């Protein structure tokens, strides 16, 4: 009798341990699937290996245990949240969008980026600025030609139509420019134009900086090396960095960063976008930045700046947040600059 009871206790204990292991394994699997549903991109392999094996009771258990994705309907069933349905449709498209953008001719890609940014209810001025300010003069001219062919309008016309007066003037000037890209810089002129910024920022309370014609002129015509010299002289004169002193005017701050230190600008865009809880437009920035910078010298600088500023490599952050084939595609692209 004693042996029978001991055997029964041992059997029950073993069953309980197995049940605990099973529940823990199921909980881990649920957590993995939730991450696959939540990140940037989708993890197709995990859906096949885990979700595809679940029976109807496991799927029921998952719906009940994941209220963030499912809402209890008044007719007693768990239904997908409308928000997450839309989000997942975006995630399944994310790899396709990245591949299409990466395959496009750079002129067509930038022309389409301009158009998409302008067609939104509130135009994405940051996309317009980064595209206008970080391309070479030849590539920017090419994007304008492609825009003509694709949309039978000029970029300048459409910016003038969609943007407000002061922003319109600056953006039209930025997309229309053909900057000198040689090595020569007139240091005396750069110093005098740094003083223009010093004086304009002193009077910023009286006059909006974006309305200052001299500021718009300098930012829209000077070479990038000349503008870097202006920033250097500004620092000598004031002890401050010009882009930091432009915190009160986000548009001008973005313009200066994109022209003078694009790695700083793009690193900030990436860290803000590589999060599980950001809006869809912010998630799209990851694709846009990595694909458009893939063949440029500044991808290496972006990765160095990202690690220096945020204490993690860009690759590690992508590994942490992105999923599946989309993640692997991004990692392959950024590895080219190593």
mmCIF file of C-alpha atoms in Angstrom:
data_model
loop_
_atom_site.group_PDB
_atom_site.id
_atom_site.type_symbol
_atom_site.label_atom_id
_atom_site.label_comp_id
_atom_site.label_asym_id
_atom_site.label_seq_id
_atom_site.Cartn_x
_atom_site.Cartn_y
_atom_site.Cartn_z
ATOM 1 C CA UNK A 1 0.000 0.000 0.000
ATOM 2 C CA UNK A 2 2.804 2.399 0.949
ATOM 3 C CA UNK A 3 4.627 1.671 -2.301
ATOM 4 C CA UNK A 4 1.404 2.256 -4.209
ATOM 5 C CA UNK A 5 0.856 5.643 -2.503
ATOM 6 C CA UNK A 6 4.468 6.693 -3.100
ATOM 7 C CA UNK A 7 4.144 5.664 -6.727
ATOM 8 C CA UNK A 8 0.921 7.643 -7.042
ATOM 9 C CA UNK A 9 2.487 10.742 -5.446
ATOM 10 C CA UNK A 10 5.499 10.457 -7.718
ATOM 11 C CA UNK A 11 3.237 10.109 -10.733
ATOM 12 C CA UNK A 12 1.141 13.131 -9.688
ATOM 13 C CA UNK A 13 4.272 15.173 -9.046
ATOM 14 C CA UNK A 14 5.633 14.250 -12.444
ATOM 15 C CA UNK A 15 2.310 15.144 -14.071
ATOM 16 C CA UNK A 16 2.275 18.530 -12.307
ATOM 17 C CA UNK A 17 5.841 19.220 -13.444
ATOM 18 C CA UNK A 18 4.926 18.288 -16.998
ATOM 19 C CA UNK A 19 1.858 20.527 -16.841
ATOM 20 C CA UNK A 20 3.953 23.412 -15.498
ATOM 21 C CA UNK A 21 6.532 22.904 -18.246
ATOM 22 C CA UNK A 22 3.766 22.728 -20.818
ATOM 23 C CA UNK A 23 2.155 25.934 -19.522
ATOM 24 C CA UNK A 24 5.529 27.689 -19.429
ATOM 25 C CA UNK A 25 6.332 26.526 -22.949
ATOM 26 C CA UNK A 26 2.915 27.673 -24.132
ATOM 27 C CA UNK A 27 3.356 31.062 -22.403
ATOM 28 C CA UNK A 28 6.766 31.509 -24.055
ATOM 29 C CA UNK A 29 5.284 30.582 -27.411
ATOM 30 C CA UNK A 30 2.402 33.030 -26.898
ATOM 31 C CA UNK A 31 4.930 35.763 -26.035
ATOM 32 C CA UNK A 32 6.953 34.993 -29.166
ATOM 33 C CA UNK A 33 3.880 35.145 -31.402
ATOM 34 C CA UNK A 34 2.799 38.409 -29.759
ATOM 35 C CA UNK A 35 6.231 39.886 -30.534
ATOM 36 C CA UNK A 36 5.934 38.619 -34.110
ATOM 37 C CA UNK A 37 2.613 40.435 -34.398
ATOM 38 C CA UNK A 38 3.961 43.587 -32.711
ATOM 39 C CA UNK A 39 7.317 44.421 -34.269
ATOM 40 C CA UNK A 40 8.404 46.071 -37.485
ATOM 41 C CA UNK A 41 7.747 43.551 -40.221
ATOM 42 C CA UNK A 42 6.397 40.046 -39.672
ATOM 43 C CA UNK A 43 8.184 36.859 -38.679
ATOM 44 C CA UNK A 44 6.853 34.459 -41.292
ATOM 45 C CA UNK A 45 8.933 31.508 -40.048
ATOM 46 C CA UNK A 46 7.589 31.789 -36.513
ATOM 47 C CA UNK A 47 3.989 31.942 -37.723
ATOM 48 C CA UNK A 48 4.582 28.705 -39.618
ATOM 49 C CA UNK A 49 6.459 26.867 -36.833
ATOM 50 C CA UNK A 50 4.224 27.965 -33.931
ATOM 51 C CA UNK A 51 0.923 29.469 -34.969
ATOM 52 C CA UNK A 52 0.476 26.955 -37.764
ATOM 53 C CA UNK A 53 0.689 24.039 -35.282
ATOM 54 C CA UNK A 54 -1.843 25.346 -32.762
ATOM 55 C CA UNK A 55 -5.182 23.579 -32.488
ATOM 56 C CA UNK A 56 -8.423 25.485 -32.030
ATOM 57 C CA UNK A 57 -8.138 25.370 -28.204
ATOM 58 C CA UNK A 58 -4.631 26.858 -28.240
ATOM 59 C CA UNK A 59 -5.784 29.595 -30.583
ATOM 60 C CA UNK A 60 -8.729 30.246 -28.266
ATOM 61 C CA UNK A 61 -6.374 30.377 -25.279
ATOM 62 C CA UNK A 62 -4.124 32.824 -27.133
ATOM 63 C CA UNK A 63 -7.030 35.147 -27.956
ATOM 64 C CA UNK A 64 -8.197 35.147 -24.352
ATOM 65 C CA UNK A 65 -4.695 35.784 -22.988
ATOM 66 C CA UNK A 66 -3.886 38.638 -25.405
ATOM 67 C CA UNK A 67 -6.497 41.347 -24.741
ATOM 68 C CA UNK A 68 -4.293 43.986 -26.358
ATOM 69 C CA UNK A 69 -4.979 42.357 -29.726
ATOM 70 C CA UNK A 70 -8.450 40.974 -29.153
ATOM 71 C CA UNK A 71 -11.627 42.548 -27.754
ATOM 72 C CA UNK A 72 -14.443 40.625 -26.138
ATOM 73 C CA UNK A 73 -17.471 41.090 -28.359
ATOM 74 C CA UNK A 74 -20.957 41.449 -26.859
ATOM 75 C CA UNK A 75 -21.840 38.135 -28.545
ATOM 76 C CA UNK A 76 -19.186 36.309 -26.510
ATOM 77 C CA UNK A 77 -16.306 35.857 -28.923
ATOM 78 C CA UNK A 78 -12.870 37.448 -29.057
ATOM 79 C CA UNK A 79 -12.467 39.613 -32.122
ATOM 80 C CA UNK A 80 -9.338 41.201 -33.554
ATOM 81 C CA UNK A 81 -8.890 44.864 -32.670
ATOM 82 C CA UNK A 82 -9.538 46.973 -35.803
ATOM 83 C CA UNK A 83 -6.373 48.932 -35.046
ATOM 84 C CA UNK A 84 -4.253 45.772 -35.055
ATOM 85 C CA UNK A 85 -5.834 44.459 -38.231
ATOM 86 C CA UNK A 86 -4.749 47.648 -40.012
ATOM 87 C CA UNK A 87 -1.319 47.467 -38.364
ATOM 88 C CA UNK A 88 -0.754 43.889 -39.500
ATOM 89 C CA UNK A 89 -1.693 44.721 -43.067
ATOM 90 C CA UNK A 90 1.007 47.405 -42.919
ATOM 91 C CA UNK A 91 3.530 44.953 -41.482
ATOM 92 C CA UNK A 92 2.947 42.348 -44.172
ATOM 93 C CA UNK A 93 3.522 45.061 -46.796
ATOM 94 C CA UNK A 94 6.667 46.444 -45.157
ATOM 95 C CA UNK A 95 9.094 43.974 -46.767
ATOM 96 C CA UNK A 96 7.519 44.475 -50.178
ATOM 97 C CA UNK A 97 7.794 48.256 -49.842
ATOM 98 C CA UNK A 98 11.462 47.997 -48.819
ATOM 99 C CA UNK A 99 12.299 45.729 -51.757
ATOM 100 C CA UNK A 100 10.448 47.945 -54.255
ATOM 101 C CA UNK A 101 12.132 51.143 -52.995
ATOM 102 C CA UNK A 102 15.557 49.480 -52.970
ATOM 103 C CA UNK A 103 15.103 48.300 -56.563
ATOM 104 C CA UNK A 104 13.935 51.673 -57.931
ATOM 105 C CA UNK A 105 16.183 54.097 -59.784
ATOM 106 C CA UNK A 106 17.166 56.741 -57.187
ATOM 107 C CA UNK A 107 15.516 59.516 -59.222
ATOM 108 C CA UNK A 108 12.175 57.724 -59.371
ATOM 109 C CA UNK A 109 12.427 56.724 -55.704
ATOM 110 C CA UNK A 110 12.993 60.304 -54.572
ATOM 111 C CA UNK A 111 10.280 61.673 -56.875
ATOM 112 C CA UNK A 112 7.789 59.212 -55.357
ATOM 113 C CA UNK A 113 8.942 60.079 -51.828
ATOM 114 C CA UNK A 114 8.301 63.754 -52.599
ATOM 115 C CA UNK A 115 4.846 62.969 -53.965
ATOM 116 C CA UNK A 116 3.791 60.718 -51.073
ATOM 117 C CA UNK A 117 4.963 63.305 -48.536
ATOM 118 C CA UNK A 118 2.916 66.027 -50.249
ATOM 119 C CA UNK A 119 -0.293 64.006 -50.654
ATOM 120 C CA UNK A 120 -0.804 63.465 -46.919
ATOM 121 C CA UNK A 121 -3.426 65.571 -45.167
ATOM 122 C CA UNK A 122 -0.569 67.216 -43.281
ATOM 123 C CA UNK A 123 2.455 67.110 -45.638
ATOM 124 C CA UNK A 124 5.528 65.370 -44.210
ATOM 125 C CA UNK A 125 7.917 68.293 -44.302
ATOM 126 C CA UNK A 126 10.731 66.270 -42.719
ATOM 127 C CA UNK A 127 10.689 63.881 -45.715
ATOM 128 C CA UNK A 128 10.743 66.823 -48.144
ATOM 129 C CA UNK A 129 13.634 68.431 -46.254
ATOM 130 C CA UNK A 130 15.800 65.311 -45.930
ATOM 131 C CA UNK A 131 15.289 64.370 -49.578
ATOM 132 C CA UNK A 132 16.091 67.882 -50.827
ATOM 133 C CA UNK A 133 19.072 68.445 -48.514
ATOM 134 C CA UNK A 134 20.920 65.121 -48.441
ATOM 135 C CA UNK A 135 21.034 64.334 -52.168
ATOM 136 C CA UNK A 136 23.810 65.416 -54.510
ATOM 137 C CA UNK A 137 23.005 68.242 -56.917
ATOM 138 C CA UNK A 138 22.825 65.773 -59.817
ATOM 139 C CA UNK A 139 20.507 63.399 -57.968
ATOM 140 C CA UNK A 140 18.218 66.216 -56.866
ATOM 141 C CA UNK A 141 18.040 67.470 -60.451
ATOM 142 C CA UNK A 142 17.315 63.900 -61.558
ATOM 143 C CA UNK A 143 14.490 63.593 -59.028
ATOM 144 C CA UNK A 144 12.938 66.771 -60.410
ATOM 145 C CA UNK A 145 13.143 65.351 -63.944
ATOM 146 C CA UNK A 146 11.571 62.069 -62.772
ATOM 147 C CA UNK A 147 8.804 64.003 -61.015
ATOM 148 C CA UNK A 148 7.952 65.748 -64.308
ATOM 149 C CA UNK A 149 7.732 62.406 -66.104
ATOM 150 C CA UNK A 150 5.737 60.597 -63.428
ATOM 151 C CA UNK A 151 3.243 63.263 -62.389
ATOM 152 C CA UNK A 152 3.219 65.882 -65.194
ATOM 153 C CA UNK A 153 3.879 68.630 -62.661
ATOM 154 C CA UNK A 154 7.005 70.121 -61.173
ATOM 155 C CA UNK A 155 7.912 69.494 -57.537
ATOM 156 C CA UNK A 156 7.999 73.269 -57.096
ATOM 157 C CA UNK A 157 4.375 73.609 -58.296
ATOM 158 C CA UNK A 158 3.132 70.921 -55.947
ATOM 159 C CA UNK A 159 5.050 72.255 -52.931
ATOM 160 C CA UNK A 160 3.640 75.721 -53.631
ATOM 161 C CA UNK A 161 0.150 74.215 -53.778
ATOM 162 C CA UNK A 162 0.345 72.130 -50.585
ATOM 163 C CA UNK A 163 2.441 74.211 -48.163
ATOM 164 C CA UNK A 164 1.870 77.464 -46.292
ATOM 165 C CA UNK A 165 3.584 80.663 -47.413
ATOM 166 C CA UNK A 166 6.815 80.794 -45.361
ATOM 167 C CA UNK A 167 7.474 77.054 -45.446
ATOM 168 C CA UNK A 168 6.664 77.064 -49.163
ATOM 169 C CA UNK A 169 9.324 79.655 -49.925
ATOM 170 C CA UNK A 170 12.066 77.713 -48.115
ATOM 171 C CA UNK A 171 11.113 74.286 -49.523
ATOM 172 C CA UNK A 172 10.790 75.547 -53.110
ATOM 173 C CA UNK A 173 14.248 77.114 -52.762
ATOM 174 C CA UNK A 174 15.739 73.891 -51.357
ATOM 175 C CA UNK A 175 14.401 71.592 -54.106
ATOM 176 C CA UNK A 176 15.311 74.076 -56.850
ATOM 177 C CA UNK A 177 18.954 74.513 -55.899
ATOM 178 C CA UNK A 178 22.005 73.151 -57.690
ATOM 179 C CA UNK A 179 24.762 73.525 -55.101
ATOM 180 C CA UNK A 180 28.464 73.840 -55.772
ATOM 181 C CA UNK A 181 30.103 70.590 -54.605
ATOM 182 C CA UNK A 182 33.783 71.442 -54.975
ATOM 183 C CA UNK A 183 36.339 71.887 -52.177
ATOM 184 C CA UNK A 184 36.657 75.700 -52.155
ATOM 185 C CA UNK A 185 35.192 77.715 -49.275
ATOM 186 C CA UNK A 186 35.386 81.503 -48.852
ATOM 187 C CA UNK A 187 36.150 81.607 -45.135
ATOM 188 C CA UNK A 188 35.592 85.368 -44.749
ATOM 189 C CA UNK A 189 32.180 85.065 -46.378
ATOM 190 C CA UNK A 190 31.338 82.071 -44.165
ATOM 191 C CA UNK A 191 32.273 84.120 -41.086
ATOM 192 C CA UNK A 192 30.103 87.065 -42.152
ATOM 193 C CA UNK A 193 27.175 84.737 -42.865
ATOM 194 C CA UNK A 194 27.624 83.113 -39.444
ATOM 195 C CA UNK A 195 27.045 86.610 -38.019
ATOM 196 C CA UNK A 196 23.785 86.731 -40.012
ATOM 197 C CA UNK A 197 22.611 83.691 -38.030
ATOM 198 C CA UNK A 198 23.844 85.170 -34.739
ATOM 199 C CA UNK A 199 21.898 88.395 -35.330
ATOM 200 C CA UNK A 200 18.817 86.622 -36.641
ATOM 201 C CA UNK A 201 18.645 84.375 -33.573
ATOM 202 C CA UNK A 202 18.956 87.439 -31.299
ATOM 203 C CA UNK A 203 15.925 88.929 -33.058
ATOM 204 C CA UNK A 204 14.004 85.642 -33.257
ATOM 205 C CA UNK A 205 11.356 86.867 -30.799
ATOM 206 C CA UNK A 206 10.584 89.816 -33.088
ATOM 207 C CA UNK A 207 10.681 87.944 -36.374
ATOM 208 C CA UNK A 208 10.122 84.291 -37.289
ATOM 209 C CA UNK A 209 13.452 82.941 -38.573
ATOM 210 C CA UNK A 210 11.837 81.142 -41.494
ATOM 211 C CA UNK A 211 10.662 84.576 -42.738
ATOM 212 C CA UNK A 212 14.225 85.897 -42.796
ATOM 213 C CA UNK A 213 15.165 86.149 -46.483
ATOM 214 C CA UNK A 214 18.911 86.113 -45.755
ATOM 215 C CA UNK A 215 18.612 82.866 -43.777
ATOM 216 C CA UNK A 216 16.568 81.235 -46.554
ATOM 217 C CA UNK A 217 19.035 82.474 -49.191
ATOM 218 C CA UNK A 218 22.109 81.133 -47.368
ATOM 219 C CA UNK A 219 20.580 77.728 -46.637
ATOM 220 C CA UNK A 220 19.291 77.255 -50.153
ATOM 221 C CA UNK A 221 22.323 78.287 -52.248
ATOM 222 C CA UNK A 222 25.547 77.671 -50.322
ATOM 223 C CA UNK A 223 27.596 74.500 -50.692
ATOM 224 C CA UNK A 224 27.515 72.000 -47.855
ATOM 225 C CA UNK A 225 31.187 72.635 -47.046
ATOM 226 C CA UNK A 226 30.463 76.370 -46.873
ATOM 227 C CA UNK A 227 27.527 75.732 -44.533
ATOM 228 C CA UNK A 228 29.727 73.565 -42.302
ATOM 229 C CA UNK A 229 32.181 76.485 -42.121
ATOM 230 C CA UNK A 230 29.290 78.754 -41.102
ATOM 231 C CA UNK A 231 28.384 76.309 -38.298
ATOM 232 C CA UNK A 232 32.011 76.236 -37.150
ATOM 233 C CA UNK A 233 32.250 80.046 -37.021
ATOM 234 C CA UNK A 234 28.875 80.237 -35.252
ATOM 235 C CA UNK A 235 30.234 77.902 -32.554
ATOM 236 C CA UNK A 236 33.341 80.096 -32.146
ATOM 237 C CA UNK A 237 31.195 83.236 -31.844
ATOM 238 C CA UNK A 238 28.518 81.919 -29.477
ATOM 239 C CA UNK A 239 29.884 78.765 -27.844
ATOM 240 C CA UNK A 240 26.774 76.929 -29.051
ATOM 241 C CA UNK A 241 25.966 74.591 -31.910
ATOM 242 C CA UNK A 242 23.780 76.246 -34.533
ATOM 243 C CA UNK A 243 21.331 73.344 -34.856
ATOM 244 C CA UNK A 244 20.815 73.298 -31.069
ATOM 245 C CA UNK A 245 20.105 77.045 -31.021
ATOM 246 C CA UNK A 246 17.470 76.421 -33.698
ATOM 247 C CA UNK A 247 15.408 74.228 -31.347
ATOM 248 C CA UNK A 248 12.614 76.789 -31.525
ATOM 249 C CA UNK A 249 12.288 76.336 -35.290
ATOM 250 C CA UNK A 250 12.139 72.635 -36.120
ATOM 251 C CA UNK A 251 12.129 73.105 -39.896
ATOM 252 C CA UNK A 252 15.338 75.179 -39.920
ATOM 253 C CA UNK A 253 16.939 72.814 -37.387
ATOM 254 C CA UNK A 254 16.224 69.852 -39.696
ATOM 255 C CA UNK A 255 17.553 71.747 -42.713
ATOM 256 C CA UNK A 256 20.834 72.596 -40.969
ATOM 257 C CA UNK A 257 21.302 69.031 -39.696
ATOM 258 C CA UNK A 258 20.517 67.441 -43.073
ATOM 259 C CA UNK A 259 22.937 69.767 -44.860
ATOM 260 C CA UNK A 260 25.769 69.774 -42.305
ATOM 261 C CA UNK A 261 25.520 66.558 -40.256
ATOM 262 C CA UNK A 262 23.083 64.110 -41.863
ATOM 263 C CA UNK A 263 24.356 61.285 -39.645
ATOM 264 C CA UNK A 264 22.997 63.183 -36.602
ATOM 265 C CA UNK A 265 19.631 63.728 -38.257
ATOM 266 C CA UNK A 266 19.234 60.163 -39.541
ATOM 267 C CA UNK A 267 20.329 58.603 -36.233
ATOM 268 C CA UNK A 268 17.565 60.518 -34.446
ATOM 269 C CA UNK A 269 15.014 59.425 -37.033
ATOM 270 C CA UNK A 270 16.060 55.782 -36.665
ATOM 271 C CA UNK A 271 16.041 55.636 -32.849
ATOM 272 C CA UNK A 272 12.609 57.268 -32.795
ATOM 273 C CA UNK A 273 11.320 54.791 -35.383
ATOM 274 C CA UNK A 274 12.796 51.567 -33.996
ATOM 275 C CA UNK A 275 10.214 51.067 -31.287
ATOM 276 C CA UNK A 276 7.272 48.701 -30.957
ATOM 277 C CA UNK A 277 4.741 51.408 -30.102
ATOM 278 C CA UNK A 278 5.404 54.124 -32.704
ATOM 279 C CA UNK A 279 2.905 55.244 -35.346
ATOM 280 C CA UNK A 280 2.907 53.654 -38.794
ATOM 281 C CA UNK A 281 4.391 56.763 -40.454
ATOM 282 C CA UNK A 282 7.337 56.588 -38.040
ATOM 283 C CA UNK A 283 7.874 52.870 -38.760
ATOM 284 C CA UNK A 284 8.008 53.689 -42.476
ATOM 285 C CA UNK A 285 10.961 55.963 -41.722
ATOM 286 C CA UNK A 286 13.143 52.918 -40.980
ATOM 287 C CA UNK A 287 12.647 51.610 -44.516
ATOM 288 C CA UNK A 288 13.088 55.027 -46.086
ATOM 289 C CA UNK A 289 16.286 55.966 -44.262
ATOM 290 C CA UNK A 290 18.060 52.623 -44.641
ATOM 291 C CA UNK A 291 17.105 52.109 -48.284
ATOM 292 C CA UNK A 292 17.944 55.661 -49.413
ATOM 293 C CA UNK A 293 21.248 55.793 -47.500
ATOM 294 C CA UNK A 294 22.369 52.263 -48.398
ATOM 295 C CA UNK A 295 24.667 53.282 -51.251
ATOM 296 C CA UNK A 296 25.894 56.545 -49.732
ATOM 297 C CA UNK A 297 29.085 57.110 -47.762
ATOM 298 C CA UNK A 298 27.116 58.373 -44.781
ATOM 299 C CA UNK A 299 25.615 54.943 -43.861
ATOM 300 C CA UNK A 300 28.893 54.118 -42.094
ATOM 301 C CA UNK A 301 28.758 57.503 -40.322
ATOM 302 C CA UNK A 302 25.106 56.953 -39.383
ATOM 303 C CA UNK A 303 25.964 53.611 -37.767
ATOM 304 C CA UNK A 304 28.892 55.138 -35.856
ATOM 305 C CA UNK A 305 26.763 58.070 -34.666
ATOM 306 C CA UNK A 306 23.923 55.738 -33.662
ATOM 307 C CA UNK A 307 26.203 53.556 -31.525
ATOM 308 C CA UNK A 308 27.959 56.542 -29.974
ATOM 309 C CA UNK A 309 24.719 58.312 -29.074
ATOM 310 C CA UNK A 310 22.473 55.411 -28.062
ATOM 311 C CA UNK A 311 24.909 52.762 -26.786
ATOM 312 C CA UNK A 312 23.727 50.080 -29.187
ATOM 313 C CA UNK A 313 24.635 49.161 -32.719
ATOM 314 C CA UNK A 314 22.039 49.866 -35.369
ATOM 315 C CA UNK A 315 22.106 46.169 -36.306
ATOM 316 C CA UNK A 316 21.376 45.121 -32.703
ATOM 317 C CA UNK A 317 18.448 47.538 -32.474
ATOM 318 C CA UNK A 318 16.996 46.216 -35.721
ATOM 319 C CA UNK A 319 17.438 42.648 -34.420
ATOM 320 C CA UNK A 320 15.571 43.622 -31.245
ATOM 321 C CA UNK A 321 12.591 45.298 -32.907
ATOM 322 C CA UNK A 322 12.166 44.060 -36.479
ATOM 323 C CA UNK A 323 10.896 40.663 -37.585
ATOM 324 C CA UNK A 324 11.422 37.958 -40.155
ATOM 325 C CA UNK A 325 12.446 38.594 -43.737
ATOM 326 C CA UNK A 326 12.023 42.355 -43.335
ATOM 327 C CA UNK A 327 14.607 42.350 -40.519
ATOM 328 C CA UNK A 328 16.990 40.170 -42.515
ATOM 329 C CA UNK A 329 16.678 42.419 -45.565
ATOM 330 C CA UNK A 330 17.510 45.562 -43.557
ATOM 331 C CA UNK A 331 20.489 43.862 -41.876
ATOM 332 C CA UNK A 332 21.846 42.752 -45.246
ATOM 333 C CA UNK A 333 21.627 46.307 -46.585
ATOM 334 C CA UNK A 334 23.364 48.020 -43.670
ATOM 335 C CA UNK A 335 26.110 45.368 -43.554
ATOM 336 C CA UNK A 336 27.366 46.564 -46.960
ATOM 337 C CA UNK A 337 29.009 49.609 -45.401
ATOM 338 C CA UNK A 338 31.157 47.536 -42.986
#
